[in-house]
PDB file of C-alpha atoms in Angstrom:
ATOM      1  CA  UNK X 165      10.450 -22.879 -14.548  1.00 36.00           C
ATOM      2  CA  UNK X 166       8.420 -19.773 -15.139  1.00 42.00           C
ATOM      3  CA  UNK X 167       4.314 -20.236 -16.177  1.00 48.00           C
ATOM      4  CA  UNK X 168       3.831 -19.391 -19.429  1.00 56.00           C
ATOM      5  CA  UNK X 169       3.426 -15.662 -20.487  1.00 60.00           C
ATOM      6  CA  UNK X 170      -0.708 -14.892 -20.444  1.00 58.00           C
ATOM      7  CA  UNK X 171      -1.922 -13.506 -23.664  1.00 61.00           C
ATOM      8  CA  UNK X 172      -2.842  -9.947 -23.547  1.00 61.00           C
ATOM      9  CA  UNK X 173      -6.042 -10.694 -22.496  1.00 71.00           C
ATOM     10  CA  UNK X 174      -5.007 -12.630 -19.203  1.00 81.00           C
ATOM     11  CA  UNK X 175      -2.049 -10.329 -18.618  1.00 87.00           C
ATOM     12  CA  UNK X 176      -4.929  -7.449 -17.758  1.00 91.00           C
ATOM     13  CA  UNK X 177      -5.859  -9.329 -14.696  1.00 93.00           C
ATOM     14  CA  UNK X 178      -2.605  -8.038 -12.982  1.00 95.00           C
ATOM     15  CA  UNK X 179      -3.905  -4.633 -12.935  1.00 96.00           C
ATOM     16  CA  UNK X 180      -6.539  -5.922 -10.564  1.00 95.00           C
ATOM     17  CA  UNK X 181      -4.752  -6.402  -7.186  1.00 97.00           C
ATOM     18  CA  UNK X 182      -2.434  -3.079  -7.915  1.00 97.00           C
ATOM     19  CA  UNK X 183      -6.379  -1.376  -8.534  1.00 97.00           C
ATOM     20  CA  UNK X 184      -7.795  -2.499  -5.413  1.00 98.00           C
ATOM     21  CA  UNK X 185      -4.162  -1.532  -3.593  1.00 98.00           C
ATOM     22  CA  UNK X 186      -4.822   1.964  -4.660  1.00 98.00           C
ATOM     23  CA  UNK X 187      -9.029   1.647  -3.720  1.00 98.00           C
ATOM     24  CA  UNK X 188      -7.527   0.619   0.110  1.00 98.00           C
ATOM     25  CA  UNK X 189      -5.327   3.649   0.082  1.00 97.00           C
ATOM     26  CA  UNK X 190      -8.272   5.891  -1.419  1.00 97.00           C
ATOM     27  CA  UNK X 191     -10.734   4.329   1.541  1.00 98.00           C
ATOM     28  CA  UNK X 192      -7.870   5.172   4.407  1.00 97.00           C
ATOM     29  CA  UNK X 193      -7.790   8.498   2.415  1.00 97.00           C
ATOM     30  CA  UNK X 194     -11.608   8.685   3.840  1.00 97.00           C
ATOM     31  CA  UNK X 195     -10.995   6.803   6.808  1.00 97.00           C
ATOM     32  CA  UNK X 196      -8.320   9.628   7.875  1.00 92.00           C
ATOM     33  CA  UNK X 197     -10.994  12.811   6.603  1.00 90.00           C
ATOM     34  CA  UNK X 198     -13.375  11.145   8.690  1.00 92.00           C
ATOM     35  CA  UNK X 199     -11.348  10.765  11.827  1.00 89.00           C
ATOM     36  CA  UNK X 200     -10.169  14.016  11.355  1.00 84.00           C
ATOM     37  CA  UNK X 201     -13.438  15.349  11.450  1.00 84.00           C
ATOM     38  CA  UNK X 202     -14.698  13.758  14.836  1.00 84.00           C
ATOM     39  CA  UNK X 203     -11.609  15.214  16.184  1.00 79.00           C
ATOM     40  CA  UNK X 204     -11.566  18.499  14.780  1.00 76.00           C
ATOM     41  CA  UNK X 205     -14.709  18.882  16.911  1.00 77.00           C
ATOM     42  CA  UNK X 206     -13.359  17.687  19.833  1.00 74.00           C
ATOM     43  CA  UNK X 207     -10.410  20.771  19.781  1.00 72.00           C
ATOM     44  CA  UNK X 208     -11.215  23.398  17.201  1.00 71.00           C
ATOM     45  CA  UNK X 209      -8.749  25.419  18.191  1.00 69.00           C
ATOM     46  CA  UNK X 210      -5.671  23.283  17.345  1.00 62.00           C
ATOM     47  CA  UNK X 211      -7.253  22.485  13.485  1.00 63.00           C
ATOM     48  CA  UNK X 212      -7.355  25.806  13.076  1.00 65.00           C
ATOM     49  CA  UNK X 213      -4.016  27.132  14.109  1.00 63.00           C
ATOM     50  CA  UNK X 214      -1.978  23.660  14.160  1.00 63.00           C
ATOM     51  CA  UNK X 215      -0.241  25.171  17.486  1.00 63.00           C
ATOM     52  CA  UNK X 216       0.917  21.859  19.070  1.00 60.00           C
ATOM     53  CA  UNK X 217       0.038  23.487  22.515  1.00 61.00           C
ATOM     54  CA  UNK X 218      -3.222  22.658  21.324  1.00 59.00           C
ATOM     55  CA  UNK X 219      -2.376  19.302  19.996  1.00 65.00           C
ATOM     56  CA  UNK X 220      -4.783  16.926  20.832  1.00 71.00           C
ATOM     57  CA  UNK X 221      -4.876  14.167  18.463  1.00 76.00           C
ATOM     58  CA  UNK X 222      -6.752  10.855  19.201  1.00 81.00           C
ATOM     59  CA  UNK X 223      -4.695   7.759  18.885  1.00 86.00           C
ATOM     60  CA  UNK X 224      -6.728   6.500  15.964  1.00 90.00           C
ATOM     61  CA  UNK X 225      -6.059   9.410  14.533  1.00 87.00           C
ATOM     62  CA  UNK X 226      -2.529   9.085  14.470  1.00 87.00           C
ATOM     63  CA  UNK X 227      -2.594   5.398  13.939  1.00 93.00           C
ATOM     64  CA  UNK X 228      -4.372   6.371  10.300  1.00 94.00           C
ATOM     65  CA  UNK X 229      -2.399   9.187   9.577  1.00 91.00           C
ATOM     66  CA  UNK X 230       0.650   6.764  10.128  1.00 93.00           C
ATOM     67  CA  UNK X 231      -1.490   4.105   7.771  1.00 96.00           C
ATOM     68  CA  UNK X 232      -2.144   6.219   4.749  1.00 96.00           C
ATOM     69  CA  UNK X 233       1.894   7.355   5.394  1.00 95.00           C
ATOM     70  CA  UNK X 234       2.618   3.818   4.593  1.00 94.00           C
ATOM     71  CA  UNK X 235       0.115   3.445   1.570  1.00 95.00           C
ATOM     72  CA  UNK X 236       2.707   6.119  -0.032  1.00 94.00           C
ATOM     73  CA  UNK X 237       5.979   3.978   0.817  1.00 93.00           C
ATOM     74  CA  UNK X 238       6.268   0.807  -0.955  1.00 93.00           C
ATOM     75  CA  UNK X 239       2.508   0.612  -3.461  1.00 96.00           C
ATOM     76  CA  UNK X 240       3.891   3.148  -5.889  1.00 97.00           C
ATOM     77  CA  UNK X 241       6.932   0.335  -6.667  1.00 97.00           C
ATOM     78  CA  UNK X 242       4.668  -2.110  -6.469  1.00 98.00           C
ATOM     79  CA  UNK X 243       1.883  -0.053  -8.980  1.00 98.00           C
ATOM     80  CA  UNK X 244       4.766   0.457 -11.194  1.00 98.00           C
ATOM     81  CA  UNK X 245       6.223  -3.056 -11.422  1.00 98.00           C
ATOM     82  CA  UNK X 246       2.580  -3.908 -12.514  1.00 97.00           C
ATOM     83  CA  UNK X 247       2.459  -1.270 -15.563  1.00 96.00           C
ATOM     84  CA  UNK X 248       5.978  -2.615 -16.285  1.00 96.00           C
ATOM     85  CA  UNK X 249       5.524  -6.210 -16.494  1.00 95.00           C
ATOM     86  CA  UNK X 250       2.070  -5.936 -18.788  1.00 94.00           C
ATOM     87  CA  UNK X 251       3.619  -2.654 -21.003  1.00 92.00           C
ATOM     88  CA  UNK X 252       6.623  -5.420 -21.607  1.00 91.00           C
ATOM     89  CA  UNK X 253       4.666  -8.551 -22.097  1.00 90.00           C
ATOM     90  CA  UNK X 254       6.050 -10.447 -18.879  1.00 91.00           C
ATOM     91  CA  UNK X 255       2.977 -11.031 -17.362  1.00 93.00           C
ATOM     92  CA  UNK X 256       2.623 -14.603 -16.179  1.00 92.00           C
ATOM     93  CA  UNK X 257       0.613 -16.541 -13.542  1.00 92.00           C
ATOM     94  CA  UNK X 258       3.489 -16.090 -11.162  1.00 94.00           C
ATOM     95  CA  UNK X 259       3.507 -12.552 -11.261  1.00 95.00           C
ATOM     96  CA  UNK X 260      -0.498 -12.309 -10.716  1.00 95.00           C
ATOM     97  CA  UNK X 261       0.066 -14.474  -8.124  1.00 96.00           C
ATOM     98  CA  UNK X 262       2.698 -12.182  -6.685  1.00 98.00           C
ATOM     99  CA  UNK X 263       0.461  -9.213  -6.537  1.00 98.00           C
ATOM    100  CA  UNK X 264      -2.521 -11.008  -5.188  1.00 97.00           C
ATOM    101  CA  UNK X 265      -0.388 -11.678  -2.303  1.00 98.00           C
ATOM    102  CA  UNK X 266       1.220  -7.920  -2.330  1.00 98.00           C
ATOM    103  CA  UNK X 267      -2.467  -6.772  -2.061  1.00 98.00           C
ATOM    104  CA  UNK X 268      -3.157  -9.295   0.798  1.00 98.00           C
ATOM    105  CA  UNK X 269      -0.167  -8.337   2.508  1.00 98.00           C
ATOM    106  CA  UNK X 270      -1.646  -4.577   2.222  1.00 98.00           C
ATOM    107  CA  UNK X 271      -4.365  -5.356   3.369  1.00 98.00           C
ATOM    108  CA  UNK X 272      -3.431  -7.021   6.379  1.00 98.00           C
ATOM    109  CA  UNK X 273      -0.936  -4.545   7.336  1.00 98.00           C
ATOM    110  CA  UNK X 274      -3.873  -1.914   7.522  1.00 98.00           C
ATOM    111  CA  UNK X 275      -5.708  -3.787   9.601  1.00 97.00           C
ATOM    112  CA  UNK X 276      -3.026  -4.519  12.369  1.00 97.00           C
ATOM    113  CA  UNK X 277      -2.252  -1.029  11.913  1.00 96.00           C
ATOM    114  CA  UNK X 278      -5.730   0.432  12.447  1.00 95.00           C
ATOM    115  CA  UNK X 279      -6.846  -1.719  15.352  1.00 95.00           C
ATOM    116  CA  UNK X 280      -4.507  -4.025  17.321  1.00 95.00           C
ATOM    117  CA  UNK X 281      -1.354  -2.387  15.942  1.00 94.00           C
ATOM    118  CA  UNK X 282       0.569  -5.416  17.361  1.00 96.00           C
ATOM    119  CA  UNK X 283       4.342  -4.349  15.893  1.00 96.00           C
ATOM    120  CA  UNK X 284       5.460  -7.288  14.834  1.00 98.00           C
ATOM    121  CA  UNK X 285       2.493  -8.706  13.184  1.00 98.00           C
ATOM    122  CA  UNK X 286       2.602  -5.456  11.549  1.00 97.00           C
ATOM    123  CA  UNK X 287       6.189  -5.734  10.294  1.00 97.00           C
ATOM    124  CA  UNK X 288       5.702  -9.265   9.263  1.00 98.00           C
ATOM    125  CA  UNK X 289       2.818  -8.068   6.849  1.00 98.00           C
ATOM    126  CA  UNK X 290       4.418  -5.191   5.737  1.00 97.00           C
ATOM    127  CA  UNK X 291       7.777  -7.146   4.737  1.00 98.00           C
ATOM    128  CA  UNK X 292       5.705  -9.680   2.993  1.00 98.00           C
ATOM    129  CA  UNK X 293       4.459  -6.970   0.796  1.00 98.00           C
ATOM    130  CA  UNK X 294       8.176  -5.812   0.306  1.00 97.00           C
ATOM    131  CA  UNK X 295       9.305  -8.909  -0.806  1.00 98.00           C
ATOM    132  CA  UNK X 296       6.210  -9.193  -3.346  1.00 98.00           C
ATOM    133  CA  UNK X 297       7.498  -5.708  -4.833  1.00 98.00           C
ATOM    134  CA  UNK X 298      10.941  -6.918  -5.003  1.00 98.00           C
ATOM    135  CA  UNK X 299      10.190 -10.291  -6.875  1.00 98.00           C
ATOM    136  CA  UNK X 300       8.387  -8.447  -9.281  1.00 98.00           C
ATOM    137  CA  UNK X 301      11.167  -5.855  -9.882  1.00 98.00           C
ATOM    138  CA  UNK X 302      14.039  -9.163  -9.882  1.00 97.00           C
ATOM    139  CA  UNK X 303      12.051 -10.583 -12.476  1.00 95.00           C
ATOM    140  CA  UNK X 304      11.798  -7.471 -15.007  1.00 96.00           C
ATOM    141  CA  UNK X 305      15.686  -6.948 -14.083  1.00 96.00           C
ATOM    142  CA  UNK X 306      16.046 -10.645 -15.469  1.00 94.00           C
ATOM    143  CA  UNK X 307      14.035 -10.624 -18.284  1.00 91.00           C
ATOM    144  CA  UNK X 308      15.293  -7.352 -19.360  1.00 91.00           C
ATOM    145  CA  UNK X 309      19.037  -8.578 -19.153  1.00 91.00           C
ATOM    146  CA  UNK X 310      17.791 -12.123 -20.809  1.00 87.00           C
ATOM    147  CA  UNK X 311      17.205 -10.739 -24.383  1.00 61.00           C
TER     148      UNK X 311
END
């Protein structure tokens, strides 16, 4: 059995995790300019022309680029399951708990991603965080066949 829905109030809180999913992709936003920068002084010339016989990009680089890729995949679903579930009044405890987890799983993923990169570990966080999005999205599809 489903928690009870939140009042309006309470139902607000599920816009947390989907806010600090968008501040992570906003910081790996900076975390890319940044790396960028050291590299773009490292090999001017292939910044400014973006000749690939120039190419010279540092793995960190390209394991950020690859990141902040990812942080335009599966978060807008996720975003939007969270507007759609408090503009409809479905917001219980279940589905805050859902996106608390999402937001983990986000997290996570970034880290792996940015440092070890250990596939696996990677895909296991990412697929949790795919799974979050599409228990949200089963659970408008049910309540908006239920009525």
């Amino acid at each position: 059995m489903l928690s009870s829905f939140l009042p309006m109030d309470g139902a607000k809180t599920i816009f947390i995790p989907s806010a600090l999913t968008a501040l992570l992709s906003y910081s790996m936003l900076v975390v890319m300019g940044l790396a960028r920068a050291t590299n773009t002084k490292v090999n001017p010339r292939y910044w400014k022309t973006y000749d690939p016989k120039y190419a010279s990009e540092s793995n960190f680089l390209i394991q950020v680029s690859h990141n902040v890729e990812n942080h335009f995949e599966t978060p807008p679903m996720f975003h939007l399951a969270c507007l759609v579930l408090f503009l409809t009044g479905n917001v219980t405890s279940s589905e805050i708990t859902i996106a608390w987890v999402y937001l983990a799983s986000r997290v996570a993923h970034t880290l792996v991603h940015v440092t070890s990169n250990k596939i696996l570990v990677r895909f296991a966080t990412y697929l949790v965080g795919i799974v979050c999005s599409i228990m949200l999205w089963y659970r408008i599809l049910r309540w908006s066949m239920s009525s």
